Tab-separated table of C-alpha atoms in Angstrom:
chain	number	residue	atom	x	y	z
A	1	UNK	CA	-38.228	-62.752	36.263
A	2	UNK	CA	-34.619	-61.218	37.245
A	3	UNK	CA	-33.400	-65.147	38.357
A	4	UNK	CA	-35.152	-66.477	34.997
A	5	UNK	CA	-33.616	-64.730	32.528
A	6	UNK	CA	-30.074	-64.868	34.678
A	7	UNK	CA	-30.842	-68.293	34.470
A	8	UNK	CA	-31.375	-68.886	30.578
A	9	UNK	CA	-28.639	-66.538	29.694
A	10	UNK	CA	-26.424	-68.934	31.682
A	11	UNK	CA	-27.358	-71.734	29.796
A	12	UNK	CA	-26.938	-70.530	27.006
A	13	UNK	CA	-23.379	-69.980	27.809
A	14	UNK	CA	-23.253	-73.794	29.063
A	15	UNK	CA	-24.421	-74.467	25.605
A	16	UNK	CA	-21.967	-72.531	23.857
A	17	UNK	CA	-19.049	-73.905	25.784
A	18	UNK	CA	-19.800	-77.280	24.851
A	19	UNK	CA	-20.799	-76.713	21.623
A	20	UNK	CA	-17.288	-75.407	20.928
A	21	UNK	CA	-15.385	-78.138	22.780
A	22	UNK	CA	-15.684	-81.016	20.147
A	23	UNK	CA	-13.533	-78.474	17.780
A	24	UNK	CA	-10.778	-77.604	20.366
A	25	UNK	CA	-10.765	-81.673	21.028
A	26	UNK	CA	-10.238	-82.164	17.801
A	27	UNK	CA	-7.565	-79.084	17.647
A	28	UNK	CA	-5.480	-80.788	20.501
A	29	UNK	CA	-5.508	-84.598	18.616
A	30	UNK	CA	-3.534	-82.631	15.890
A	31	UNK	CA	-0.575	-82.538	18.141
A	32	UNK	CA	-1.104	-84.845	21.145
A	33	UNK	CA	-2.380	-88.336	21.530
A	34	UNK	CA	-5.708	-89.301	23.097
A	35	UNK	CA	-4.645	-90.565	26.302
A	36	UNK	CA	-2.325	-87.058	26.861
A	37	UNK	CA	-4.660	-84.851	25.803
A	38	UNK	CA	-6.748	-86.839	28.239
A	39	UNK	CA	-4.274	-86.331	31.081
A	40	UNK	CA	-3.623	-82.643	30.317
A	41	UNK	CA	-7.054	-82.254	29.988
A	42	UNK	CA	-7.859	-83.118	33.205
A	43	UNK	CA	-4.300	-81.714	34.697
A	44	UNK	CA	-5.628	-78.403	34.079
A	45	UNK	CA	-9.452	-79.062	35.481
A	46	UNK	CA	-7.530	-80.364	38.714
A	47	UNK	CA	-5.109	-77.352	39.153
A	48	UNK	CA	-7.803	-74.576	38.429
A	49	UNK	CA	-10.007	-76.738	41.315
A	50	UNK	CA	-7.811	-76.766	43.261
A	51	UNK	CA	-7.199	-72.917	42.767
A	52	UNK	CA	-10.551	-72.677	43.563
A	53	UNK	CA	-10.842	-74.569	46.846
A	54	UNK	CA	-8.352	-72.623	47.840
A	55	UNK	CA	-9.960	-69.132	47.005
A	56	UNK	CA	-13.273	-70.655	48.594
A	57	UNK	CA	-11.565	-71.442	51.804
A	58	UNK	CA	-14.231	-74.547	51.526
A	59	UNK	CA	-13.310	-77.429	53.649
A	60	UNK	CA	-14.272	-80.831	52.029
A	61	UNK	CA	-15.599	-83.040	54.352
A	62	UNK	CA	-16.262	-86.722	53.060
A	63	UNK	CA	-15.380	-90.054	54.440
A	64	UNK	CA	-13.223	-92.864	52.729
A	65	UNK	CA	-17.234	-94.721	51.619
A	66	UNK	CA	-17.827	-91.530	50.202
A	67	UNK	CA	-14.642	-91.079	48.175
A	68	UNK	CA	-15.360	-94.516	47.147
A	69	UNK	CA	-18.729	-94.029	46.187
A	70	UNK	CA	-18.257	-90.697	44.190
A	71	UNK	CA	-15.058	-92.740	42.628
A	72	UNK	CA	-17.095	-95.380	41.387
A	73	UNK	CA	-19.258	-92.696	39.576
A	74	UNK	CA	-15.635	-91.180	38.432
A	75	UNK	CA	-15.649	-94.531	36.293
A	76	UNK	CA	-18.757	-93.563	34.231
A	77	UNK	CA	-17.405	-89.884	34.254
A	78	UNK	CA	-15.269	-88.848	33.460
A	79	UNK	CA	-13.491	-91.859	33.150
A	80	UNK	CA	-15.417	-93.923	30.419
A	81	UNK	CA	-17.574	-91.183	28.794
A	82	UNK	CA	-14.008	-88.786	28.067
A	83	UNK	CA	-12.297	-91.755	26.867
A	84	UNK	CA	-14.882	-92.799	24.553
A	85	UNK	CA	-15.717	-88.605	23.505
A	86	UNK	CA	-12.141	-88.496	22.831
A	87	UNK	CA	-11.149	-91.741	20.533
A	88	UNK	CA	-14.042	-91.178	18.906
A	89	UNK	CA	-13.023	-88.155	17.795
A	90	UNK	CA	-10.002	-89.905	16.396
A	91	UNK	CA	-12.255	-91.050	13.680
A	92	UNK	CA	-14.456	-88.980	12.935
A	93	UNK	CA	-16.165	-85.260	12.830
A	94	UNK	CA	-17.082	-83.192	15.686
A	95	UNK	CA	-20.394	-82.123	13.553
A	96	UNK	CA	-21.213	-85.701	14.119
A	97	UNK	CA	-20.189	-86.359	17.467
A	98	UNK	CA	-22.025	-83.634	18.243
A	99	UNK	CA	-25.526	-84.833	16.611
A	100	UNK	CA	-25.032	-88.024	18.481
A	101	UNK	CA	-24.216	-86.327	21.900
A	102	UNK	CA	-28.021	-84.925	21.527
A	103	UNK	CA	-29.552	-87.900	22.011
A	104	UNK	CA	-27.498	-87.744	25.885
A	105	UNK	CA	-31.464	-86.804	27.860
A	106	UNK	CA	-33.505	-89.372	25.724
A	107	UNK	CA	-31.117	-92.328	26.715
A	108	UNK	CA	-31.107	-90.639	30.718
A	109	UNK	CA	-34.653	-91.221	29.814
A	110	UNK	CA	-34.845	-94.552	29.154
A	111	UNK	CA	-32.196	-95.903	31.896
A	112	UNK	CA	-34.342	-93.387	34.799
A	113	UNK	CA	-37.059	-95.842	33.587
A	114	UNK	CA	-35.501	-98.961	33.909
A	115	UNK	CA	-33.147	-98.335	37.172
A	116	UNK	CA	-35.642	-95.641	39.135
A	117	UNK	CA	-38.772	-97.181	37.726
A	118	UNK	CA	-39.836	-93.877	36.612
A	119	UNK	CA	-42.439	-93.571	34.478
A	120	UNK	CA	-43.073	-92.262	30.928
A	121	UNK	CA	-46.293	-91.295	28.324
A	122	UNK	CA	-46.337	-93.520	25.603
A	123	UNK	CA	-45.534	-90.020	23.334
A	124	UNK	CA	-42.367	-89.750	25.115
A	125	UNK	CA	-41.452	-93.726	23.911
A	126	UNK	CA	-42.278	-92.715	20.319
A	127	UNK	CA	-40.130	-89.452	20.781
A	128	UNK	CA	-37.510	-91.743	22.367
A	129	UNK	CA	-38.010	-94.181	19.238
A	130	UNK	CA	-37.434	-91.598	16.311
A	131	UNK	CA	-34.149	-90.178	18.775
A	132	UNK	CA	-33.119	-93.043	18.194
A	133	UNK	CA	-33.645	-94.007	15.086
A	134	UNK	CA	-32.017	-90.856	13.763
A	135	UNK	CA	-28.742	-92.519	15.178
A	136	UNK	CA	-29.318	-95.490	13.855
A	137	UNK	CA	-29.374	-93.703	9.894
A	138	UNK	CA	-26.897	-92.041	10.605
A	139	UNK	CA	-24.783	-95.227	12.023
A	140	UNK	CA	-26.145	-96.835	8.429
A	141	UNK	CA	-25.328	-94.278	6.289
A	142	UNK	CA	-21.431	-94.301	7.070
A	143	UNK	CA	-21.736	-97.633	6.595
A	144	UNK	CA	-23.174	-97.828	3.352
A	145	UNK	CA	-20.718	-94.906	2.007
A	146	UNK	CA	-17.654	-97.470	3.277
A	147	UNK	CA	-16.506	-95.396	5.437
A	148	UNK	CA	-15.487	-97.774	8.345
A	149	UNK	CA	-13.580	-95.658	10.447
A	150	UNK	CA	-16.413	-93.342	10.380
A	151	UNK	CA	-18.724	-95.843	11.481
A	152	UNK	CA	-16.050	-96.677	14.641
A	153	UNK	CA	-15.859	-92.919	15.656
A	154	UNK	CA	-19.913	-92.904	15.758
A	155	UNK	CA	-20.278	-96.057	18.007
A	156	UNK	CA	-17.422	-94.705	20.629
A	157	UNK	CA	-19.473	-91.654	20.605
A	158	UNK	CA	-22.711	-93.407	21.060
A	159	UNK	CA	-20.697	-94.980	24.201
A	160	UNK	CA	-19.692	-91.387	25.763
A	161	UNK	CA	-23.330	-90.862	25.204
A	162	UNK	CA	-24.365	-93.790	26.698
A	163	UNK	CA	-22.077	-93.456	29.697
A	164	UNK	CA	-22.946	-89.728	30.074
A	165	UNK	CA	-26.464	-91.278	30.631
A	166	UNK	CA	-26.109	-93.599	32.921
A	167	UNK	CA	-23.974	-91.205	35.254
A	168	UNK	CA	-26.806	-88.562	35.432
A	169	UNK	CA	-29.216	-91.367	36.758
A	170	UNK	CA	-26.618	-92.582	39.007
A	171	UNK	CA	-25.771	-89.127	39.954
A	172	UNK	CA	-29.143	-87.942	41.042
A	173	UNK	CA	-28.640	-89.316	44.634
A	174	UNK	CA	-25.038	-88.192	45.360
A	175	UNK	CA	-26.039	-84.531	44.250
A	176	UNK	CA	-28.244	-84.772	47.183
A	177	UNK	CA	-26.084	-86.316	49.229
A	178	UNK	CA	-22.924	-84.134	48.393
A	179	UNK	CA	-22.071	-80.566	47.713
A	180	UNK	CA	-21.797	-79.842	43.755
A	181	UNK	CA	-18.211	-78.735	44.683
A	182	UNK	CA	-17.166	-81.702	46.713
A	183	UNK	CA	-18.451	-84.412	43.674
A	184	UNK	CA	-16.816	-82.073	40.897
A	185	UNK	CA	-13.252	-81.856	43.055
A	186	UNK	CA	-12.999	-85.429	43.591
A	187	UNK	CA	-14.087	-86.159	40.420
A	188	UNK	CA	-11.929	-84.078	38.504
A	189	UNK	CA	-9.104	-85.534	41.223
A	190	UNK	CA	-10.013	-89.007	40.072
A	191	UNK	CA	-9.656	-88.063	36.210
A	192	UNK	CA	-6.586	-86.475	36.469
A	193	UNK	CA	-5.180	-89.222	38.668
A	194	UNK	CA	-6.335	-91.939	36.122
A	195	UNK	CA	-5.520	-90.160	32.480
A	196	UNK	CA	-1.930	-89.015	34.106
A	197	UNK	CA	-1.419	-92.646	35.434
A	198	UNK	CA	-2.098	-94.170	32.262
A	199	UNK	CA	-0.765	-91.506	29.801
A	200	UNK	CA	2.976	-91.871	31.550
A	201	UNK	CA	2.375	-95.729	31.523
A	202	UNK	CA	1.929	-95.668	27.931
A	203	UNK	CA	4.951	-93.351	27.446
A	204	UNK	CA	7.234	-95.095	29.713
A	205	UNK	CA	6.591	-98.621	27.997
A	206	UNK	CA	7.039	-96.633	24.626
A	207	UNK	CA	10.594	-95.434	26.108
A	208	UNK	CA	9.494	-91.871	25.382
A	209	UNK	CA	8.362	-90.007	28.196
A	210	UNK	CA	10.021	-87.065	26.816
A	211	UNK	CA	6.872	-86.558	24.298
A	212	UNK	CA	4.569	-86.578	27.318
A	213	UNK	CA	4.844	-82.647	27.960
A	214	UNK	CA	5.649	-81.702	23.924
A	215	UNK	CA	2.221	-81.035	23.149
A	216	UNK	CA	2.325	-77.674	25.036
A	217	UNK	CA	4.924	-75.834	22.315
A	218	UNK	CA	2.217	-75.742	20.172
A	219	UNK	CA	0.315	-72.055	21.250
A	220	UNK	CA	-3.162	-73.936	19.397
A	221	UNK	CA	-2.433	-76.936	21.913
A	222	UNK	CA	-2.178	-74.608	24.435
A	223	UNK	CA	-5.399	-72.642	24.114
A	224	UNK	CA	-7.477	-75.352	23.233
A	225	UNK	CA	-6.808	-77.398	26.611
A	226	UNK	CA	-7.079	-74.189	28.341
A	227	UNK	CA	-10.308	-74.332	27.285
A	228	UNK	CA	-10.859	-77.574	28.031
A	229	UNK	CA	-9.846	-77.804	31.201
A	230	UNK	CA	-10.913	-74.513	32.817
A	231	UNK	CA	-14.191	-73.827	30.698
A	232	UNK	CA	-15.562	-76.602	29.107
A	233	UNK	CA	-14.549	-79.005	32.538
A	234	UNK	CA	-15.171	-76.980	35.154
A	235	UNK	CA	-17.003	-74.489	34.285
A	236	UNK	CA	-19.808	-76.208	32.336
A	237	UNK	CA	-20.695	-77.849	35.957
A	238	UNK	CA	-21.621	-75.097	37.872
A	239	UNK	CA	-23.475	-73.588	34.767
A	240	UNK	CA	-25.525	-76.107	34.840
A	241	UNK	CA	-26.356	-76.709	38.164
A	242	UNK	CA	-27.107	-72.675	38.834
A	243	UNK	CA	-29.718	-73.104	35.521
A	244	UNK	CA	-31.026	-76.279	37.027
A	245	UNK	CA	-31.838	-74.550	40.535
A	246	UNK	CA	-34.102	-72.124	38.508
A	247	UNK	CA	-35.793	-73.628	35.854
A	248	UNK	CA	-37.092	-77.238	34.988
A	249	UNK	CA	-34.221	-80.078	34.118
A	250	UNK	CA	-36.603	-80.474	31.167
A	251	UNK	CA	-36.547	-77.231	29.902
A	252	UNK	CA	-32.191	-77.224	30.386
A	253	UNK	CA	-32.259	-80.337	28.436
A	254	UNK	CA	-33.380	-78.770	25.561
A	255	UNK	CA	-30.361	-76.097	25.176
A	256	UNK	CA	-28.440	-79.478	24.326
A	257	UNK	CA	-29.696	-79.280	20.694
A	258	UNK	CA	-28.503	-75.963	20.678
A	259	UNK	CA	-24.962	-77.063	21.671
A	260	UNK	CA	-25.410	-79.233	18.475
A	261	UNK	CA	-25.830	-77.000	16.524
A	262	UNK	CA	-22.936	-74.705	17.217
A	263	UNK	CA	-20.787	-78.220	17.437
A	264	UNK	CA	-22.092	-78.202	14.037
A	265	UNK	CA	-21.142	-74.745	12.662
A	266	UNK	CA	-18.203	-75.111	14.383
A	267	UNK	CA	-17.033	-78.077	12.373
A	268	UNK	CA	-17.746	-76.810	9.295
A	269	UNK	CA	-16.848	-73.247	9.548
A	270	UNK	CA	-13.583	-73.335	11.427
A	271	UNK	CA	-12.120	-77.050	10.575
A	272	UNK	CA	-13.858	-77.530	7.431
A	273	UNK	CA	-15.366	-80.617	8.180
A	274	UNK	CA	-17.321	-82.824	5.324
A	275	UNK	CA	-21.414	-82.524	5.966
A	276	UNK	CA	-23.545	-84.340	4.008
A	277	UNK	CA	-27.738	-84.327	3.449
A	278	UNK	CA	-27.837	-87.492	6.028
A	279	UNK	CA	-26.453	-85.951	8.952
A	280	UNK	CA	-28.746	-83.128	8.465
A	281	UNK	CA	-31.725	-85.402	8.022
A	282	UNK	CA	-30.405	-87.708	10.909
A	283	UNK	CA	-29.873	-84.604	13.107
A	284	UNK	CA	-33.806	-83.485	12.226
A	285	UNK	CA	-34.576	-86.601	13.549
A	286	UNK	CA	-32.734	-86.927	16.581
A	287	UNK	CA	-33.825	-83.139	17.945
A	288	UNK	CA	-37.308	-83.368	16.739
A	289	UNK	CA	-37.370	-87.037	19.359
A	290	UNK	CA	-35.593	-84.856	21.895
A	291	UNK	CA	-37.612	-81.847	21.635
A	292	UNK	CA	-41.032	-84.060	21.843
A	293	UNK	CA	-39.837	-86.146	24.632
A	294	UNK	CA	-39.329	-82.960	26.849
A	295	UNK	CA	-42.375	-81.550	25.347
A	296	UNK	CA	-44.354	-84.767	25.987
A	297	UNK	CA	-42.997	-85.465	29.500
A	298	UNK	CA	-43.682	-82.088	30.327
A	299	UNK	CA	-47.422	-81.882	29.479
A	300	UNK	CA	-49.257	-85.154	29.518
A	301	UNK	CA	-47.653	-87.563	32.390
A	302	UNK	CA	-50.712	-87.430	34.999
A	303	UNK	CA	-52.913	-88.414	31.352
A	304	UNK	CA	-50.865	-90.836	29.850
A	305	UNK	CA	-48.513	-93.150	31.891
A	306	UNK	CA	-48.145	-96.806	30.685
């Protein structure tokens, strides 16, 4: 009972942490650029690793196929799914990327299906339908109020989501494979190697590398990748993997509409954001789908697979 309740009190820290991220991206892209706050980001996740490894007095033993292998997952994430988190929050508000980011286990869902062949109830498709279709509204809805760039911040956060998927299907054999310290310290080693590489590229074709390391006389700048780096980076990993070796990935998934939700307050209470009646009846939608698919999956498999 002791391990249990351990175990849901640390996810809903994990929940809170990245609930609250979206806003401190969004507090960093007030200052920096995408690509550096990228690199900084992931600057930070490296050094407090690193710090860590130390500390642990862990020795890391993988080959160069394994570095490979865990590298090509890097691609997916952090690579890909950051990128697309981040210049999507470029255009528009972390309430929404938020709602969007909830539909992350229902498309895990549906790639499981097609790339492990696993199997689903035919109530878990509709629940993965209406997910879905909340998205979709929501997707319509900025586009029917003209606001395009709107519309181009949803879609690159549909892609993190997307990309966030297909990493946690690819995932599942190198966590078995791999120590959850070993994949997170190359990974993070990967990240920071690629947003640094291509942050000082950009700056050095731009003739200003000088900018590059601005960012960080701004105190807000400085909290906010604190946070990103050591919290919402790091520490969000071994949250979730402690929660996941005591209670059911389903029931974990579900603290994901949670995170929404504080995404959501977040936004409106400390940046002010603009919410309308559409992203709360697209957001409905999208956690009732993810709420029923868990539900679903959880009770009726053995009765009802297709």
């Amino acid at each position: 009972m002791i391990e249990n309740r351990n175990a849901y009190i640390a996810a809903t820290i994990y929940a809170i942490i990245i609930g609250l991220s979206f806003m401190f991206v969004k507090v960093t892209l007030t200052v920096a650029t995408p690509l550096d706050t990228l690199a900084h980001r992931f600057t930070i996740a490296w050094i407090a690793a690193t710090v860590l490894f130390v500390l642990k007095k862990e020795s890391i033993k993988v080959t160069k196929k394994d570095v490979l292998r865990i590298a090509l997952l890097a691609i997916l994430y952090p690579t890909l799914f950051f990128a697309f988190q981040v210049f999507g929050l470029v255009h528009t508000s972390s309430s929404e990327a938020g709602i969007i980011q909830a539909t992350i286990p229902i498309f895990t869902l549906i790639f499981a299906s097609i790339i492990l062949k696993e199997t689903s109830t035919r109530s878990q498709k509709i629940a993965i339908g209406l997910s879905v279709l909340g998205v979709m509204y929501i997707m319509y809805m900025n586009g029917a109020g003209g606001t395009n760039t709107s519309l181009l911040g949803t879609g690159l956060i549909l892609l993190s989501a997307l990309t966030a998927s297909l990493y946690n299907v690819f995932a599942r054999k190198l966590t078995q494979r791999y120590s959850l310290f070993t994949i997170t310290y190359i990974m993070t080693l990967f990240g920071f190697i690629a947003f640094n590489g291509l942050a000082l590229t950009n700056h050095v074709m731009n003739g200003a590398v000088h900018q590059f390391m601005q960012p960080f006389g701004h105190w807000d700048f400085v909290l906010a990748i604190l946070y990103l780096g050591i919290l919402s980076s790091l520490g969000t990993s071994y949250l979730s993997n402690y929660v996941l070796s005591k209670i059911d990935a389903s029931k974990m998934s579900v603290f994901s509409n949670f995170a929404t939700l504080i995404t959501i307050l977040a936004g409106v209470i400390f940046l002010k954001e603009e919410f309308h009646l559409y992203h709360i009846a697209g957001s409905i939608i999208i956690i009732i789908g993810v709420v029923g698919t868990n539900y679903f999956g959880a009770r009726g498999k053995s009765n009802e697979k297709i």
